[in-house]
mmCIF file of C-alpha atoms in Angstrom:
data_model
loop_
_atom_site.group_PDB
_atom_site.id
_atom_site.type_symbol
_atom_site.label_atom_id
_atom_site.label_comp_id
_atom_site.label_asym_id
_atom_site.label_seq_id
_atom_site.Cartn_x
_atom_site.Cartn_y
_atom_site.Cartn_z
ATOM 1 C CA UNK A 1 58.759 164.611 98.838
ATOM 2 C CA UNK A 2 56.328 166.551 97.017
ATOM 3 C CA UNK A 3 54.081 164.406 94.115
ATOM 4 C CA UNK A 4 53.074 165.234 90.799
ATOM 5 C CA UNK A 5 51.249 162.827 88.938
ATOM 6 C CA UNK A 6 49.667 162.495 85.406
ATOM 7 C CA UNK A 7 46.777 160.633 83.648
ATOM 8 C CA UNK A 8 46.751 158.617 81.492
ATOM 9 C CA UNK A 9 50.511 157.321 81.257
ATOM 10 C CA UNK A 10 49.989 156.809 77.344
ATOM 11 C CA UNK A 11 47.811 157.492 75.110
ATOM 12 C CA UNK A 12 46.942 156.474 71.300
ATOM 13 C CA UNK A 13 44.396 158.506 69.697
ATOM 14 C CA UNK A 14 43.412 158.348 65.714
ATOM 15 C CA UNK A 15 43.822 162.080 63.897
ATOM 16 C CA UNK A 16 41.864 164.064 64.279
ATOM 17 C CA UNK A 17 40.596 163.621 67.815
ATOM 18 C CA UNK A 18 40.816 165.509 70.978
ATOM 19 C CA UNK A 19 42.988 163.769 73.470
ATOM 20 C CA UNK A 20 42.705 164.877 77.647
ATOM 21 C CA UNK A 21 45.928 165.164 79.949
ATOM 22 C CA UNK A 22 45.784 165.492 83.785
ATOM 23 C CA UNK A 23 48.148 166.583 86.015
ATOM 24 C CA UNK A 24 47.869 166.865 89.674
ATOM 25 C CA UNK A 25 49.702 167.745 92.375
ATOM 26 C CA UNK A 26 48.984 165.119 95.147
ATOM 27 C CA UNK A 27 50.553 166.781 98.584
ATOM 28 C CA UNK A 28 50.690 170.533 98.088
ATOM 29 C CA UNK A 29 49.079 173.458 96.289
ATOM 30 C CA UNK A 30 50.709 174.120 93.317
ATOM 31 C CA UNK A 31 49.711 178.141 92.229
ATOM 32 C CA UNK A 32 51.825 177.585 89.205
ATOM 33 C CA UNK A 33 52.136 174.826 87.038
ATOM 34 C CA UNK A 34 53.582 173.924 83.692
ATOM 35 C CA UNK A 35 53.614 171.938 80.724
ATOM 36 C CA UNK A 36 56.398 171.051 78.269
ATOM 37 C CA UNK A 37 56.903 168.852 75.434
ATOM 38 C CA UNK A 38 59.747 166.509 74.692
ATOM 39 C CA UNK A 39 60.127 164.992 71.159
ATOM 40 C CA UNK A 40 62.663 161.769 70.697
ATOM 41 C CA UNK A 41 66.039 162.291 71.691
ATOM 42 C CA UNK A 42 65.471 165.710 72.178
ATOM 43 C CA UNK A 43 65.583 168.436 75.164
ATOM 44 C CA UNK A 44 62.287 169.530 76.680
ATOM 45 C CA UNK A 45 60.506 172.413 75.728
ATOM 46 C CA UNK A 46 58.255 174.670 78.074
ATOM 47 C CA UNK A 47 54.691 175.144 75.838
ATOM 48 C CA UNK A 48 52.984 177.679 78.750
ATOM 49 C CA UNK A 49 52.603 178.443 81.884
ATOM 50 C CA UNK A 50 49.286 178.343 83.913
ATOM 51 C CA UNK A 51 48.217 180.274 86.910
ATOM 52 C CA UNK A 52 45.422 178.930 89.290
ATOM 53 C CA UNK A 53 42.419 180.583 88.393
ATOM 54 C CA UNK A 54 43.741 182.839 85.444
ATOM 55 C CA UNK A 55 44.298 181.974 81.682
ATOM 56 C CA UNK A 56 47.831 180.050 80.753
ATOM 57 C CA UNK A 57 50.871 182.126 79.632
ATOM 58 C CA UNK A 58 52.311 179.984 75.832
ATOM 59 C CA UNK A 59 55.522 180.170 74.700
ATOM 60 C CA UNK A 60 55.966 181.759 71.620
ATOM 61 C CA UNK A 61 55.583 179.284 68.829
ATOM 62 C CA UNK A 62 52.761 176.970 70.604
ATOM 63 C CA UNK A 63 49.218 177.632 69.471
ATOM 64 C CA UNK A 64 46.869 178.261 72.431
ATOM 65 C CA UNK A 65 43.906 177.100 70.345
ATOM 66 C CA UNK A 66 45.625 173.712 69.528
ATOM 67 C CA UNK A 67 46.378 172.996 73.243
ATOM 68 C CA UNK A 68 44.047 174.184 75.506
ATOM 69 C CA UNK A 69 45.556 174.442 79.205
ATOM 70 C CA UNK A 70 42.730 174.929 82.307
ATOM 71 C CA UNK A 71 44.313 175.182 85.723
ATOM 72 C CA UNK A 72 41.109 175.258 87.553
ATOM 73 C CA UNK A 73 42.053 174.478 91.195
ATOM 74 C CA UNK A 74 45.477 174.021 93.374
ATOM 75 C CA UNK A 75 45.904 171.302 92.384
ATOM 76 C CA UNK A 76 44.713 170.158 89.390
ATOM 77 C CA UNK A 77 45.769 171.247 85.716
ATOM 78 C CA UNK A 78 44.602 169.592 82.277
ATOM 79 C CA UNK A 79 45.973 169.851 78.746
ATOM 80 C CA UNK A 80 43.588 169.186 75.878
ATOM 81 C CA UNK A 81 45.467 168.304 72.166
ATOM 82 C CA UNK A 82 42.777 169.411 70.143
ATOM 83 C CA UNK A 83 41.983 167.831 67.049
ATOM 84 C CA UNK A 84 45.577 166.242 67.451
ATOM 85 C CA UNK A 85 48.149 164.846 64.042
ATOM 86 C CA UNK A 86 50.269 162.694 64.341
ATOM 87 C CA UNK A 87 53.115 165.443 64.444
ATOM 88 C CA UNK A 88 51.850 166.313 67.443
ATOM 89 C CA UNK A 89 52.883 162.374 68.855
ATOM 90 C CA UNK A 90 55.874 163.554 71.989
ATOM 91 C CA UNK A 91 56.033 163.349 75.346
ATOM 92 C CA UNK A 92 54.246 165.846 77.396
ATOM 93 C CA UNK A 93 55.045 166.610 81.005
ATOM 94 C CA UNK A 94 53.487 168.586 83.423
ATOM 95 C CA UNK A 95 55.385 170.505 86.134
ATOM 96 C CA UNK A 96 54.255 172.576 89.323
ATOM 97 C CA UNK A 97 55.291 174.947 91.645
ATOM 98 C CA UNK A 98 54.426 175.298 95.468
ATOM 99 C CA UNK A 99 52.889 178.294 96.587
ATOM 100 C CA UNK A 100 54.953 180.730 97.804
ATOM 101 C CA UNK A 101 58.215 179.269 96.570
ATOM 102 C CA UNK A 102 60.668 180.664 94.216
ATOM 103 C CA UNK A 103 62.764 178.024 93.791
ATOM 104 C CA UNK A 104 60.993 174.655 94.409
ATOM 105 C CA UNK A 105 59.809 172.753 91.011
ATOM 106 C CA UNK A 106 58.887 169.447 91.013
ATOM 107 C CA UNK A 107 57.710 167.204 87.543
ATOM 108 C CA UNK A 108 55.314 164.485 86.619
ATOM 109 C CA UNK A 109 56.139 160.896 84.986
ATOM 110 C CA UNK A 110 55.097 162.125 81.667
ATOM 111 C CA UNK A 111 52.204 161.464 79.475
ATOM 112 C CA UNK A 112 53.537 159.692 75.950
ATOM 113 C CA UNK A 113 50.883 160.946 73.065
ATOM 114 C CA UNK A 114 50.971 157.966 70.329
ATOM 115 C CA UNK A 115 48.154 160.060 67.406
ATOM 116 C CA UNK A 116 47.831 157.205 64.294
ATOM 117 C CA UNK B 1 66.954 184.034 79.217
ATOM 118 C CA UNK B 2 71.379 183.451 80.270
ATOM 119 C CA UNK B 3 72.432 179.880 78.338
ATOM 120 C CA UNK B 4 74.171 177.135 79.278
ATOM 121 C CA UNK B 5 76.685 175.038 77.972
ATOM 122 C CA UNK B 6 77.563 171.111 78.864
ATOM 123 C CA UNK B 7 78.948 168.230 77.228
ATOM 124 C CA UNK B 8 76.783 166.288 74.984
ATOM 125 C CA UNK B 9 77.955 163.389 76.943
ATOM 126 C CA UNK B 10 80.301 161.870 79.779
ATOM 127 C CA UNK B 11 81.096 158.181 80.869
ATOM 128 C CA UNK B 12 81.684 156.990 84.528
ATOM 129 C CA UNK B 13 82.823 153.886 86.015
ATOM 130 C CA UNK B 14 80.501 152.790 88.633
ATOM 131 C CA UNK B 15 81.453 153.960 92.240
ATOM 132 C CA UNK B 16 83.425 156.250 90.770
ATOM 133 C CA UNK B 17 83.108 160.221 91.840
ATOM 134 C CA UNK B 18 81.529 162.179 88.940
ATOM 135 C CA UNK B 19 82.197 165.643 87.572
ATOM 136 C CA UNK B 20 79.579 167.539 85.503
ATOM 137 C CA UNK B 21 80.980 170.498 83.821
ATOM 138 C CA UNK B 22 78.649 173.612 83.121
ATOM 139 C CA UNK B 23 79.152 176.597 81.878
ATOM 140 C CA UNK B 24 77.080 179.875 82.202
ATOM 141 C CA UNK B 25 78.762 183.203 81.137
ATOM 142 C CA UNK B 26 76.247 185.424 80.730
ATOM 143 C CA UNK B 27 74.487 184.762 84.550
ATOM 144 C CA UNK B 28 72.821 187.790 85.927
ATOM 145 C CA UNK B 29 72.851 188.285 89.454
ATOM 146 C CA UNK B 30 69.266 187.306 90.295
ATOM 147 C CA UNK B 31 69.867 183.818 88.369
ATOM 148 C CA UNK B 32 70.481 180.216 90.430
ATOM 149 C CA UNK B 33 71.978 177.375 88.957
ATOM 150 C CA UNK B 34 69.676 174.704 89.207
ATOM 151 C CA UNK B 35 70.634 171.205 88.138
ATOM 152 C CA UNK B 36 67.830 168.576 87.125
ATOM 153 C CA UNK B 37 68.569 164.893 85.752
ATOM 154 C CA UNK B 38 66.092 163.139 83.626
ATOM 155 C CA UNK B 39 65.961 158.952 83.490
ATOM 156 C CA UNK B 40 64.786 157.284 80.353
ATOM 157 C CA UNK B 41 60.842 158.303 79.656
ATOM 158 C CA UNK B 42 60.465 159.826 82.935
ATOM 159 C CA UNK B 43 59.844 162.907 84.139
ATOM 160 C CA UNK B 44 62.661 165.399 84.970
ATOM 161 C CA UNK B 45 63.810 165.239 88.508
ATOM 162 C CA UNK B 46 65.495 167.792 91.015
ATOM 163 C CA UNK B 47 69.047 167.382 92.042
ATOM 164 C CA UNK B 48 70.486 170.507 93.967
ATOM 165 C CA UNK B 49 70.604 174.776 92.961
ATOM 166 C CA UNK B 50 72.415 177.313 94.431
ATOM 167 C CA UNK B 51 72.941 180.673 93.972
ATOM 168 C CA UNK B 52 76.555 181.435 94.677
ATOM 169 C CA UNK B 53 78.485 179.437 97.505
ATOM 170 C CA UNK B 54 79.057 176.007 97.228
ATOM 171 C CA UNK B 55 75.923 173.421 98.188
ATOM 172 C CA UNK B 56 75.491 169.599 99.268
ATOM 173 C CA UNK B 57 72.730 167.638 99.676
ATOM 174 C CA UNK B 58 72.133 163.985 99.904
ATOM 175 C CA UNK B 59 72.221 163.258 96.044
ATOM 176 C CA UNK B 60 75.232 165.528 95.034
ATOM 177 C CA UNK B 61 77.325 168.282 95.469
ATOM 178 C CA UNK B 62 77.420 171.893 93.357
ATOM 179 C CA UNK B 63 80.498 173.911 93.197
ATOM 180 C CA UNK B 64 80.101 177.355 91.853
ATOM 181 C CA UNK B 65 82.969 179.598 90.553
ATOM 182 C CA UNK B 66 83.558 182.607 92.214
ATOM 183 C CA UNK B 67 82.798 184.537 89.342
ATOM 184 C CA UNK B 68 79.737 182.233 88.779
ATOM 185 C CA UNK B 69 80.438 181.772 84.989
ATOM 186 C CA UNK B 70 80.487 178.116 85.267
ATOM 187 C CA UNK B 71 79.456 175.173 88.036
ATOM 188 C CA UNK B 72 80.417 171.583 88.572
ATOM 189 C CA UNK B 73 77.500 169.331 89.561
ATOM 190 C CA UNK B 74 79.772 166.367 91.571
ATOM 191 C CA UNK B 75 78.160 162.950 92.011
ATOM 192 C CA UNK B 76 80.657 161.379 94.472
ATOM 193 C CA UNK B 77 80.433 157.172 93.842
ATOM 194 C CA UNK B 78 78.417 157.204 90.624
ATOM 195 C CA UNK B 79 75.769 154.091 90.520
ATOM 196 C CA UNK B 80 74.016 152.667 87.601
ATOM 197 C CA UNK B 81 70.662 154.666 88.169
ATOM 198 C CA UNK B 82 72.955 157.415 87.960
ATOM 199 C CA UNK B 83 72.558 157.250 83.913
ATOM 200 C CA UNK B 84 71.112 160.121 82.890
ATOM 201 C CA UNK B 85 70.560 163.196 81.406
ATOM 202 C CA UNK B 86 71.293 166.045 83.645
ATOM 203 C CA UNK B 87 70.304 169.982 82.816
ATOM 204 C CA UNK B 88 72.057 172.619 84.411
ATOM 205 C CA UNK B 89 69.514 175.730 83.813
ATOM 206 C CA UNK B 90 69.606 179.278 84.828
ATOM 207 C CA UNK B 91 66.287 180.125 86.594
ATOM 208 C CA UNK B 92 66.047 184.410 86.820
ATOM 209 C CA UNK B 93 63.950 184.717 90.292
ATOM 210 C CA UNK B 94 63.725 188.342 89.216
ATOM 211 C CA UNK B 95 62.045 187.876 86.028
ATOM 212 C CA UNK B 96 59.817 184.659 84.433
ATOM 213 C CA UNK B 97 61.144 182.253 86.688
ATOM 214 C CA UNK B 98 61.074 179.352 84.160
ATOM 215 C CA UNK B 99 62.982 176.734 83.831
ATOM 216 C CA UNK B 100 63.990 176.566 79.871
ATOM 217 C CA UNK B 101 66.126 172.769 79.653
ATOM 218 C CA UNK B 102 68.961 173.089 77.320
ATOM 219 C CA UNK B 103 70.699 169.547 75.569
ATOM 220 C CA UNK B 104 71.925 168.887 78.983
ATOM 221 C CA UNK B 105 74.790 166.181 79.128
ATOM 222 C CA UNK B 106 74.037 162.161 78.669
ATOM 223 C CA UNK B 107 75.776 160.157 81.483
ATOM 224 C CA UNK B 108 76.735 156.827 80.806
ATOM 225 C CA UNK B 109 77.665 154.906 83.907
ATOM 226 C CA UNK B 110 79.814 151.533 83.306
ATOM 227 C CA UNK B 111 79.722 148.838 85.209
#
């Protein structure tokens, strides 16, 4: 089945800092992919939308500055916490979509941000 | 985007068959029911969508109303990695296309 995968796993960063997230698709081109966050106990919630090649789509509410999204090939999508609080500690997961498919969706493991 | 509406939570015995009730009143025509179930701190992970007749696949079965205002997501001998949170989401193929997770349902599985 088709692979999404994240890096790092975890992360603890001090405030203040800018902290990295991959997120690749390992066996197919994903034209669309996605990020959410998911705070404790809570439901996940879809930040923005990115398109290969083409600037990422937020959700209202989620400030574009503060989390920087670059989809810059098929298969590869980052997410950069900018200058990050600890309010912004959650789980963040990625998400892609195959080319060409409407319904297909498929998530990565998750990235937990610990920010001190 | 159409809601959805599922139990906070539901309990299972183990090997016992499994019915997850969803509700979805205001579906549109160009919506599919798509059902994902998420394991503790892991990623969210496909189960089975359809659109309006009834579908199986190897992990479950969905059974969609005729007048499509509610589903049934069936896990047919429930096993302990089972326990879960499972979404039922509306996904508009005419329009965004995203999937927005609700509080999906918590199931417990006993042993």
């Amino acid at each position: 089945g088709a692979v999404v995968s994240q890096h790092p796993s975890w992360v603890i960063c001090k405030s203040g800092t800018s902290v990295k997230i991959e997120c690749r698709s390992l066996d197919f081109q994903a034209t669309t992919m996605f990020w959410y966050r998911q705070f404790p106990k809570q439901s996940l919630m879809l930040m923005a939308t990115s398109n290969e090649g083409s600037k990422a789509t937020y959700e209202q509410g989620v400030e574009k500055d503060k989390f920087l999204i670059n989809h810059a090939s098929l298969t590869l999508s980052t997410l950069t916490v900018t200058s990050a609080h600890p309010e912004d500690s959650s789980f963040y997961i990625c998400s892609a979509r195959p080319g060409g498919s409407y319904n297909e969706q498929f998530f990565g493991p998750g990235t937990r941000l610990t920010v001190l | 985007d159409a809601k959805t509406t599922q139990p906070n939570s539901m309990e299972s015995n183990e090997e016992e068959p499994v019915h997850l009730p969803c509700n979805h009143s205001t579906i549109s025509g160009t919506d599919y029911i798509h059902w994902y179930r998420q394991l503790p701190s892991q990623g969210p992970e496909y189960v089975i969508h359809g659109l309006t007749s009834n579908v199986n696949n190897r992990m479950a079965s969905l059974a969609i109303a005729e007048d499509r205002k509610s589903s049934t997501l069936i896990l047919h001998r429930a096993t302990l990695r089972d326990a879960a949170v499972y979404y039922c989401i509306l996904r508009d193929v005419g329009g965004a296309n995203n999937l927005f997770f609700g509080t999906g349902t918590r199931l417990t599985v006993i042993p």
